[in-house]
């Protein structure tokens, strides 16, 4: 056995998902395009296309690409702009679709 343990992936593994908090004005959106300078165009679940800003904290640890599902917080004074709070992985997106959070 040469000293290495082999782990197999579990198809029944638990997926932890952060759900948008309505009282903090968080909404889901799908990234349409990357605009450069830490900005993205996002189609939100409320039907509005917003300009999203990726904060440095998120930019340094997470890659965001077109087609990704993200959590946004719209600005108080400009509703057509928003800050990105979270990016979902593929298993998390599947969970959201199964539970009805994403229409589609």
Coordinates of N, CA and C in Angstrom, one line a residue:
X1 N 0.8 -1.2 0.0 CA 0.0 0.0 0.0 C 0.8 1.3 0.0
X2 N 2.0 1.3 -0.1 CA 3.0 2.3 -0.2 C 2.7 3.6 0.6
X3 N 2.0 3.5 1.7 CA 1.8 4.6 2.7 C 0.8 5.7 2.3
X4 N 0.1 5.5 1.2 CA -0.8 6.6 0.8 C -2.2 6.1 0.9
X5 N -3.0 6.9 1.5 CA -4.5 6.6 1.6 C -5.1 7.1 0.4
X6 N -6.1 6.4 -0.1 CA -6.8 6.8 -1.3 C -8.3 7.1 -0.9
X7 N -8.7 8.3 -1.2 CA -10.1 8.7 -0.9 C -10.9 8.8 -2.2
X8 N -12.0 8.2 -2.2 CA -12.9 8.3 -3.3 C -13.9 9.4 -3.1
X9 N -14.3 10.1 -4.2 CA -15.3 11.1 -4.0 C -16.7 10.5 -3.7
X10 N -17.4 11.1 -2.8 CA -18.7 10.6 -2.3 C -19.8 11.4 -3.1
X11 N -20.6 10.6 -3.9 CA -21.6 11.3 -4.6 C -22.7 11.9 -3.7
X12 N -22.8 11.5 -2.5 CA -23.8 12.0 -1.6 C -23.2 13.0 -0.6
X13 N -22.1 13.7 -1.0 CA -21.4 14.6 -0.1 C -22.3 15.8 0.2
X14 N -22.2 16.4 1.3 CA -23.0 17.5 1.8 C -22.5 18.8 1.1
X15 N -23.5 19.6 0.6 CA -23.2 20.8 0.0 C -23.7 21.9 0.9
X16 N -22.8 22.8 1.3 CA -23.2 23.9 2.1 C -23.4 25.1 1.2
X17 N -24.5 25.8 1.3 CA -24.9 26.9 0.4 C -25.3 28.1 1.3
X18 N -24.7 29.2 0.9 CA -25.1 30.5 1.5 C -26.2 31.1 0.7
X19 N -27.4 31.3 1.4 CA -28.6 31.8 0.7 C -28.6 33.3 0.9
X20 N -29.1 34.0 -0.1 CA -29.2 35.5 0.0 C -30.1 35.9 1.2
X21 N -29.7 36.9 1.9 CA -30.5 37.4 3.1 C -31.3 38.6 2.6
X22 N -32.6 38.4 2.7 CA -33.5 39.5 2.2 C -33.4 40.7 3.1
X23 N -33.2 40.6 4.4 CA -33.2 41.8 5.2 C -31.9 42.6 5.0
X24 N -30.9 42.0 4.4 CA -29.7 42.7 4.0 C -29.7 43.1 2.5
X25 N -30.8 43.0 1.9 CA -31.1 43.4 0.5 C -30.2 42.6 -0.5
X26 N -29.8 41.4 -0.2 CA -29.0 40.6 -1.1 C -29.9 39.9 -2.1
X27 N -29.4 39.9 -3.4 CA -30.2 39.2 -4.4 C -29.2 38.4 -5.3
X28 N -29.7 37.4 -6.0 CA -28.9 36.5 -6.8 C -28.8 37.1 -8.2
X29 N -27.7 36.9 -8.9 CA -27.6 37.3 -10.3 C -26.6 36.4 -11.0
X30 N -26.7 36.5 -12.3 CA -25.8 35.7 -13.2 C -25.0 36.7 -14.0
X31 N -23.7 36.4 -14.0 CA -22.7 37.3 -14.6 C -22.9 37.2 -16.1
X32 N -23.2 38.3 -16.8 CA -23.3 38.3 -18.3 C -22.0 38.6 -18.9
X33 N -21.2 39.5 -18.4 CA -19.9 39.8 -19.1 C -19.0 40.5 -18.1
X34 N -17.7 40.4 -18.4 CA -16.7 41.1 -17.6 C -16.4 42.4 -18.4
X35 N -16.3 43.5 -17.6 CA -16.1 44.8 -18.2 C -14.7 45.3 -17.9
X36 N -14.0 44.7 -17.1 CA -12.6 45.2 -16.8 C -12.7 46.2 -15.6
X37 N -11.5 46.4 -15.0 CA -11.4 47.4 -13.8 C -12.3 46.9 -12.7
X38 N -12.4 45.6 -12.4 CA -13.2 45.0 -11.3 C -14.7 45.2 -11.5
X39 N -15.1 45.4 -12.7 CA -16.6 45.6 -12.9 C -17.1 44.5 -13.8
X40 N -18.4 44.1 -13.5 CA -19.1 43.1 -14.3 C -20.5 43.5 -14.6
X41 N -21.1 43.0 -15.6 CA -22.5 43.2 -15.9 C -23.3 41.9 -15.5
X42 N -24.3 42.1 -14.6 CA -25.0 41.0 -14.0 C -26.5 41.2 -14.2
X43 N -27.1 40.0 -14.7 CA -28.6 40.0 -14.8 C -29.1 39.4 -13.5
X44 N -29.9 40.2 -12.7 CA -30.4 39.8 -11.4 C -31.7 39.1 -11.5
X45 N -32.0 38.3 -10.5 CA -33.3 37.6 -10.5 C -34.5 38.5 -10.5
X46 N -34.4 39.7 -10.1 CA -35.5 40.7 -10.2 C -35.7 41.3 -11.6
X47 N -34.9 40.8 -12.6 CA -35.0 41.3 -13.9 C -34.2 42.5 -14.3
X48 N -33.5 43.1 -13.4 CA -32.7 44.3 -13.7 C -31.3 43.9 -14.0
X49 N -30.7 44.5 -15.0 CA -29.3 44.3 -15.4 C -28.5 45.4 -14.6
X50 N -27.6 45.0 -13.8 CA -26.8 45.9 -12.9 C -25.3 45.8 -13.3
X51 N -24.7 46.9 -12.9 CA -23.2 47.0 -13.0 C -22.7 46.6 -11.6
X52 N -22.0 45.5 -11.6 CA -21.4 45.0 -10.3 C -20.0 45.3 -10.1
X53 N -19.7 45.7 -8.9 CA -18.3 46.0 -8.5 C -17.7 44.8 -7.7
X54 N -16.6 44.3 -8.0 CA -15.9 43.2 -7.3 C -15.0 43.9 -6.3
X55 N -15.3 43.8 -5.0 CA -14.4 44.4 -4.0 C -13.0 43.6 -3.9
X56 N -12.0 44.3 -3.5 CA -10.7 43.7 -3.4 C -10.6 42.5 -2.6
X57 N -11.3 42.4 -1.5 CA -11.3 41.2 -0.7 C -11.8 40.0 -1.4
X58 N -12.8 40.1 -2.3 CA -13.3 39.0 -3.1 C -12.4 38.7 -4.3
X59 N -11.9 39.8 -4.9 CA -11.1 39.7 -6.1 C -9.8 38.9 -5.9
X60 N -9.2 39.1 -4.7 CA -8.0 38.4 -4.4 C -8.1 36.9 -4.2
X61 N -9.3 36.4 -3.7 CA -9.4 35.0 -3.4 C -10.3 34.2 -4.4
X62 N -11.0 34.9 -5.2 CA -12.0 34.2 -6.1 C -12.0 34.7 -7.5
X63 N -12.0 33.7 -8.4 CA -12.1 34.1 -9.8 C -13.6 34.2 -10.2
X64 N -14.0 35.3 -10.8 CA -15.4 35.4 -11.3 C -15.4 35.5 -12.8
X65 N -16.2 34.6 -13.4 CA -16.2 34.6 -14.9 C -17.7 34.7 -15.4
X66 N -17.8 35.0 -16.7 CA -19.2 35.1 -17.3 C -19.9 33.7 -17.1
X67 N -21.1 33.8 -16.7 CA -21.9 32.6 -16.4 C -22.0 32.2 -14.9
X68 N -21.1 32.8 -14.1 CA -21.1 32.5 -12.7 C -22.4 33.1 -12.0
X69 N -22.8 32.4 -10.9 CA -23.9 32.9 -10.1 C -23.3 33.6 -8.9
X70 N -23.8 34.8 -8.6 CA -23.2 35.6 -7.5 C -24.4 36.2 -6.7
X71 N -24.0 36.6 -5.4 CA -24.9 37.4 -4.6 C -24.5 38.8 -4.7
X72 N -25.5 39.7 -4.9 CA -25.2 41.1 -5.0 C -26.0 41.9 -4.0
X73 N -25.4 43.1 -3.6 CA -26.2 44.0 -2.7 C -26.3 45.3 -3.5
X74 N -27.5 45.7 -4.0 CA -27.6 47.0 -4.7 C -27.3 48.2 -3.8
X75 N -26.7 49.2 -4.4 CA -26.4 50.4 -3.7 C -27.7 51.1 -3.3
X76 N -27.7 51.8 -2.2 CA -28.8 52.5 -1.7 C -29.2 53.7 -2.6
X77 N -28.2 54.4 -3.1 CA -28.4 55.6 -3.8 C -28.4 55.5 -5.3
X78 N -28.0 54.3 -5.9 CA -28.0 54.0 -7.3 C -28.4 52.5 -7.4
X79 N -29.6 52.3 -7.7 CA -30.1 50.9 -7.8 C -29.5 50.1 -9.0
X80 N -29.0 50.8 -10.0 CA -28.5 50.1 -11.2 C -27.1 49.6 -10.9
X81 N -26.5 49.9 -9.8 CA -25.2 49.4 -9.4 C -25.2 48.6 -8.2
X82 N -24.2 47.7 -8.0 CA -24.3 46.8 -6.9 C -22.9 46.3 -6.5
X83 N -22.7 45.8 -5.3 CA -21.5 45.2 -4.9 C -21.6 43.7 -4.9
X84 N -20.6 42.9 -5.3 CA -20.6 41.5 -5.3 C -20.2 41.0 -3.9
X85 N -21.0 40.1 -3.3 CA -20.7 39.6 -2.0 C -20.2 38.2 -2.0
X86 N -20.6 37.4 -3.0 CA -20.3 35.9 -2.9 C -20.4 35.3 -4.3
X87 N -19.6 34.3 -4.6 CA -19.7 33.6 -5.8 C -20.0 32.1 -5.5
X88 N -20.9 31.5 -6.2 CA -21.3 30.1 -6.0 C -20.5 29.1 -6.9
X89 N -20.2 27.9 -6.3 CA -19.6 26.9 -7.1 C -20.6 26.1 -7.9
X90 N -20.2 25.2 -8.8 CA -21.2 24.5 -9.6 C -22.1 23.6 -8.7
X91 N -21.6 22.8 -7.7 CA -22.6 22.0 -6.9 C -23.6 22.9 -6.1
X92 N -23.1 24.1 -5.7 CA -24.0 25.0 -5.0 C -25.1 25.6 -6.0
X93 N -24.7 25.9 -7.2 CA -25.7 26.3 -8.2 C -26.7 25.2 -8.5
X94 N -26.3 24.0 -8.6 CA -27.2 22.9 -8.8 C -28.2 22.8 -7.6
X95 N -27.7 23.0 -6.4 CA -28.6 23.0 -5.2 C -29.6 24.1 -5.2
X96 N -29.1 25.3 -5.6 CA -30.0 26.5 -5.7 C -31.1 26.2 -6.8
X97 N -30.8 25.6 -7.9 CA -31.8 25.4 -8.9 C -32.8 24.3 -8.5
X98 N -32.3 23.3 -7.7 CA -33.2 22.3 -7.2 C -34.2 22.8 -6.2
X99 N -33.7 23.8 -5.4 CA -34.6 24.4 -4.4 C -35.5 25.5 -4.9
X100 N -35.3 26.0 -6.1 CA -36.1 27.0 -6.7 C -35.6 28.4 -6.5
X101 N -34.4 28.6 -6.0 CA -33.9 30.0 -5.9 C -33.6 30.6 -7.2
X102 N -33.1 29.8 -8.2 CA -32.8 30.3 -9.5 C -33.9 29.8 -10.5
X103 N -34.5 30.7 -11.2 CA -35.4 30.3 -12.2 C -34.7 29.9 -13.5
X104 N -34.9 28.7 -13.9 CA -34.2 28.2 -15.1 C -33.9 26.8 -15.1

